[in-house]
Amino acid sequence: MRLLRSTDLALRVLMRLAVTGESNPTTRDVAAAMDVPYTHAAKVVAELQHMGLLTARRGRGGGLGLTEEGRTASVGALVRAFEGEGDVVDCEGTAGSAPCPLSSACRLRGALRRAQEAFYATLDPITVADIVADPTGPLLLGISPRP
């Protein structure tokens, strides 16, 4: 299973804010540090703000901040929110493609759905705080831990 770029970036933004404790980095700062386009980072930051996982203030003294909900957010819930509830394979033929001719007798869709749910179930108990706990977080991100 491959995560969408936005899912990956959302997790990395929350991890960076949790580890660095930076005082109000801007979305531009985060985009530059993550080496992603600003517009992509801005969309992800807006969604995380909408979810209540981070705060974003404009103007002088503004920037991004991690909320307590962001620190304790379930990685599984975050991945579900960004990935959506769709199936791993498109058996129904959405987006202009024809439906799969094997769908009436195929067991693959159910097996893949169970595998997807097992993937999420594994991530559900893990929080953002868990994945950045010392010393792992600073080492993985290649940055200094907050003082």
PDB file of C-alpha atoms in Angstrom:
ATOM      1  CA  MET A   1       0.000   0.000   0.000  1.00  0.00           C
ATOM      2  CA  ARG A   2       1.348   3.395  -0.948  1.00  0.00           C
ATOM      3  CA  LEU A   3       0.292   6.563   0.873  1.00  0.00           C
ATOM      4  CA  LEU A   4      -0.700   9.718  -0.961  1.00  0.00           C
ATOM      5  CA  ARG A   5       1.807  12.580  -0.890  1.00  0.00           C
ATOM      6  CA  SER A   6      -0.618  14.624   1.190  1.00  0.00           C
ATOM      7  CA  THR A   7      -0.872  11.876   3.821  1.00  0.00           C
ATOM      8  CA  ASP A   8       2.902  11.580   4.030  1.00  0.00           C
ATOM      9  CA  LEU A   9       3.300  15.345   4.283  1.00  0.00           C
ATOM     10  CA  ALA A  10       0.600  15.663   6.955  1.00  0.00           C
ATOM     11  CA  LEU A  11       2.377  13.116   9.128  1.00  0.00           C
ATOM     12  CA  ARG A  12       5.763  14.752   8.566  1.00  0.00           C
ATOM     13  CA  VAL A  13       4.425  18.243   9.374  1.00  0.00           C
ATOM     14  CA  LEU A  14       2.960  17.025  12.661  1.00  0.00           C
ATOM     15  CA  MET A  15       6.159  15.126  13.461  1.00  0.00           C
ATOM     16  CA  ARG A  16       8.336  18.155  12.747  1.00  0.00           C
ATOM     17  CA  LEU A  17       6.239  20.437  14.917  1.00  0.00           C
ATOM     18  CA  ALA A  18       6.195  17.844  17.717  1.00  0.00           C
ATOM     19  CA  VAL A  19       9.958  17.301  17.674  1.00  0.00           C
ATOM     20  CA  THR A  20      11.342  20.754  17.085  1.00  0.00           C
ATOM     21  CA  GLY A  21       9.063  22.791  19.257  1.00  0.00           C
ATOM     22  CA  GLU A  22       9.914  25.617  16.846  1.00  0.00           C
ATOM     23  CA  SER A  23       8.340  28.876  17.836  1.00  0.00           C
ATOM     24  CA  ASN A  24       5.757  29.419  15.157  1.00  0.00           C
ATOM     25  CA  PRO A  25       7.385  28.272  11.901  1.00  0.00           C
ATOM     26  CA  THR A  26       5.462  29.445   8.856  1.00  0.00           C
ATOM     27  CA  THR A  27       3.983  27.209   6.209  1.00  0.00           C
ATOM     28  CA  ARG A  28       6.757  28.457   3.901  1.00  0.00           C
ATOM     29  CA  ASP A  29       9.383  27.409   6.466  1.00  0.00           C
ATOM     30  CA  VAL A  30       7.860  23.948   6.737  1.00  0.00           C
ATOM     31  CA  ALA A  31       7.555  23.591   2.947  1.00  0.00           C
ATOM     32  CA  ALA A  32      11.204  24.558   2.507  1.00  0.00           C
ATOM     33  CA  ALA A  33      12.360  22.215   5.293  1.00  0.00           C
ATOM     34  CA  MET A  34      10.349  19.338   3.791  1.00  0.00           C
ATOM     35  CA  ASP A  35      11.369  20.234   0.232  1.00  0.00           C
ATOM     36  CA  VAL A  36       7.783  20.315  -1.062  1.00  0.00           C
ATOM     37  CA  PRO A  37       5.915  22.972  -3.040  1.00  0.00           C
ATOM     38  CA  TYR A  38       4.418  25.701  -0.864  1.00  0.00           C
ATOM     39  CA  THR A  39       0.958  25.251  -2.384  1.00  0.00           C
ATOM     40  CA  HIS A  40       0.925  21.559  -1.470  1.00  0.00           C
ATOM     41  CA  ALA A  41       2.089  22.307   2.073  1.00  0.00           C
ATOM     42  CA  ALA A  42      -0.535  25.055   2.411  1.00  0.00           C
ATOM     43  CA  LYS A  43      -3.352  22.652   1.480  1.00  0.00           C
ATOM     44  CA  VAL A  44      -2.157  20.054   3.975  1.00  0.00           C
ATOM     45  CA  VAL A  45      -1.689  22.654   6.728  1.00  0.00           C
ATOM     46  CA  ALA A  46      -5.208  23.987   6.071  1.00  0.00           C
ATOM     47  CA  GLU A  47      -6.662  20.481   6.412  1.00  0.00           C
ATOM     48  CA  LEU A  48      -4.706  19.813   9.621  1.00  0.00           C
ATOM     49  CA  GLN A  49      -5.931  23.134  11.007  1.00  0.00           C
ATOM     50  CA  HIS A  50      -9.503  22.259  10.041  1.00  0.00           C
ATOM     51  CA  MET A  51      -9.089  18.954  11.894  1.00  0.00           C
ATOM     52  CA  GLY A  52      -7.927  20.860  14.997  1.00  0.00           C
ATOM     53  CA  LEU A  53      -4.467  19.299  15.002  1.00  0.00           C
ATOM     54  CA  LEU A  54      -2.517  22.493  14.559  1.00  0.00           C
ATOM     55  CA  THR A  55      -3.029  26.211  14.824  1.00  0.00           C
ATOM     56  CA  ALA A  56      -2.078  28.657  12.101  1.00  0.00           C
ATOM     57  CA  ARG A  57      -1.876  32.375  12.731  1.00  0.00           C
ATOM     58  CA  ARG A  58      -1.202  35.022  10.104  1.00  0.00           C
ATOM     59  CA  GLY A  59       0.836  38.161  10.369  1.00  0.00           C
ATOM     60  CA  ARG A  60       3.595  39.299  12.684  1.00  0.00           C
ATOM     61  CA  GLY A  61       4.177  36.716  15.377  1.00  0.00           C
ATOM     62  CA  GLY A  62       2.094  34.214  13.455  1.00  0.00           C
ATOM     63  CA  GLY A  63       2.956  30.743  12.308  1.00  0.00           C
ATOM     64  CA  LEU A  64       2.112  27.126  13.009  1.00  0.00           C
ATOM     65  CA  GLY A  65       1.691  25.434  16.344  1.00  0.00           C
ATOM     66  CA  LEU A  66       0.833  21.888  17.344  1.00  0.00           C
ATOM     67  CA  THR A  67      -2.282  21.450  19.472  1.00  0.00           C
ATOM     68  CA  GLU A  68      -2.626  18.845  22.190  1.00  0.00           C
ATOM     69  CA  GLU A  69      -5.032  17.012  19.858  1.00  0.00           C
ATOM     70  CA  GLY A  70      -2.281  17.000  17.238  1.00  0.00           C
ATOM     71  CA  ARG A  71       0.212  15.511  19.669  1.00  0.00           C
ATOM     72  CA  THR A  72      -2.188  12.756  20.755  1.00  0.00           C
ATOM     73  CA  ALA A  73      -3.745  12.111  17.333  1.00  0.00           C
ATOM     74  CA  SER A  74      -3.893   8.505  16.175  1.00  0.00           C
ATOM     75  CA  VAL A  75      -1.696   7.814  13.157  1.00  0.00           C
ATOM     76  CA  GLY A  76      -4.361   5.401  11.876  1.00  0.00           C
ATOM     77  CA  ALA A  77      -7.059   8.071  12.095  1.00  0.00           C
ATOM     78  CA  LEU A  78      -4.820  10.569  10.296  1.00  0.00           C
ATOM     79  CA  VAL A  79      -4.064   8.137   7.498  1.00  0.00           C
ATOM     80  CA  ARG A  80      -7.773   7.294   7.139  1.00  0.00           C
ATOM     81  CA  ALA A  81      -8.688  10.988   7.030  1.00  0.00           C
ATOM     82  CA  PHE A  82      -6.194  11.799   4.285  1.00  0.00           C
ATOM     83  CA  GLU A  83      -6.505   8.566   2.304  1.00  0.00           C
ATOM     84  CA  GLY A  84     -10.286   8.350   2.418  1.00  0.00           C
ATOM     85  CA  GLU A  85     -12.385   5.247   2.807  1.00  0.00           C
ATOM     86  CA  GLY A  86     -12.030   3.965  -0.748  1.00  0.00           C
ATOM     87  CA  ASP A  87     -11.083   0.454  -1.730  1.00  0.00           C
ATOM     88  CA  VAL A  88      -7.503  -0.487  -2.596  1.00  0.00           C
ATOM     89  CA  VAL A  89      -8.658  -1.553  -6.071  1.00  0.00           C
ATOM     90  CA  ASP A  90     -11.347  -0.053  -8.285  1.00  0.00           C
ATOM     91  CA  CYS A  91     -13.721  -2.910  -9.041  1.00  0.00           C
ATOM     92  CA  GLU A  92     -16.689  -0.679  -9.830  1.00  0.00           C
ATOM     93  CA  GLY A  93     -15.088   1.151 -12.727  1.00  0.00           C
ATOM     94  CA  THR A  94     -15.244   4.702 -11.442  1.00  0.00           C
ATOM     95  CA  ALA A  95     -13.370   7.557 -13.121  1.00  0.00           C
ATOM     96  CA  GLY A  96     -14.390   6.507 -16.602  1.00  0.00           C
ATOM     97  CA  SER A  97     -13.025   2.968 -16.568  1.00  0.00           C
ATOM     98  CA  ALA A  98     -15.140  -0.120 -17.136  1.00  0.00           C
ATOM     99  CA  PRO A  99     -16.128  -2.283 -14.159  1.00  0.00           C
ATOM    100  CA  CYS A 100     -14.056  -5.383 -13.590  1.00  0.00           C
ATOM    101  CA  PRO A 101     -15.552  -8.350 -15.478  1.00  0.00           C
ATOM    102  CA  LEU A 102     -14.490 -10.686 -12.646  1.00  0.00           C
ATOM    103  CA  SER A 103     -16.288  -8.803  -9.858  1.00  0.00           C
ATOM    104  CA  SER A 104     -19.252 -11.191  -9.616  1.00  0.00           C
ATOM    105  CA  ALA A 105     -17.063 -14.128  -8.517  1.00  0.00           C
ATOM    106  CA  CYS A 106     -13.914 -12.440  -7.237  1.00  0.00           C
ATOM    107  CA  ARG A 107     -12.736 -12.711  -3.652  1.00  0.00           C
ATOM    108  CA  LEU A 108      -9.797 -10.360  -4.099  1.00  0.00           C
ATOM    109  CA  ARG A 109     -11.711  -7.210  -3.158  1.00  0.00           C
ATOM    110  CA  GLY A 110     -12.731  -8.636   0.229  1.00  0.00           C
ATOM    111  CA  ALA A 111      -9.213  -9.879   0.937  1.00  0.00           C
ATOM    112  CA  LEU A 112      -7.736  -6.485   0.092  1.00  0.00           C
ATOM    113  CA  ARG A 113     -10.348  -4.722   2.249  1.00  0.00           C
ATOM    114  CA  ARG A 114      -9.424  -6.935   5.221  1.00  0.00           C
ATOM    115  CA  ALA A 115      -5.730  -6.239   4.628  1.00  0.00           C
ATOM    116  CA  GLN A 116      -6.426  -2.494   4.471  1.00  0.00           C
ATOM    117  CA  GLU A 117      -8.355  -2.624   7.755  1.00  0.00           C
ATOM    118  CA  ALA A 118      -5.526  -4.614   9.376  1.00  0.00           C
ATOM    119  CA  PHE A 119      -3.103  -1.911   8.212  1.00  0.00           C
ATOM    120  CA  TYR A 120      -5.235   0.808   9.817  1.00  0.00           C
ATOM    121  CA  ALA A 121      -5.815  -1.253  12.968  1.00  0.00           C
ATOM    122  CA  THR A 122      -2.044  -1.542  13.403  1.00  0.00           C
ATOM    123  CA  LEU A 123      -1.676   2.245  13.166  1.00  0.00           C
ATOM    124  CA  ASP A 124      -4.691   3.147  15.325  1.00  0.00           C
ATOM    125  CA  PRO A 125      -3.023   2.864  18.766  1.00  0.00           C
ATOM    126  CA  ILE A 126       0.072   4.799  17.656  1.00  0.00           C
ATOM    127  CA  THR A 127       0.033   8.554  18.303  1.00  0.00           C
ATOM    128  CA  VAL A 128       2.111  11.390  16.869  1.00  0.00           C
ATOM    129  CA  ALA A 129       3.832  11.650  20.262  1.00  0.00           C
ATOM    130  CA  ASP A 130       4.732   7.953  20.069  1.00  0.00           C
ATOM    131  CA  ILE A 131       6.471   8.255  16.708  1.00  0.00           C
ATOM    132  CA  VAL A 132       8.607  11.209  17.779  1.00  0.00           C
ATOM    133  CA  ALA A 133       9.500  10.040  21.288  1.00  0.00           C
ATOM    134  CA  ASP A 134      13.170  10.565  22.151  1.00  0.00           C
ATOM    135  CA  PRO A 135      15.579   9.539  20.835  1.00  0.00           C
ATOM    136  CA  THR A 136      13.794   8.302  17.718  1.00  0.00           C
ATOM    137  CA  GLY A 137      12.162  11.532  16.558  1.00  0.00           C
ATOM    138  CA  PRO A 138      15.218  13.777  16.436  1.00  0.00           C
ATOM    139  CA  LEU A 139      17.325  11.037  14.870  1.00  0.00           C
ATOM    140  CA  LEU A 140      14.771  10.224  12.169  1.00  0.00           C
ATOM    141  CA  LEU A 141      14.135  13.833  11.293  1.00  0.00           C
ATOM    142  CA  GLY A 142      17.789  14.839  11.427  1.00  0.00           C
ATOM    143  CA  ILE A 143      17.034  17.835  13.628  1.00  0.00           C
ATOM    144  CA  SER A 144      17.785  18.840  17.170  1.00  0.00           C
ATOM    145  CA  PRO A 145      15.242  18.050  19.855  1.00  0.00           C
ATOM    146  CA  ARG A 146      13.489  20.947  21.541  1.00  0.00           C
ATOM    147  CA  PRO A 147      15.203  22.313  24.653  1.00  0.00           C
TER     148      PRO A 147
END
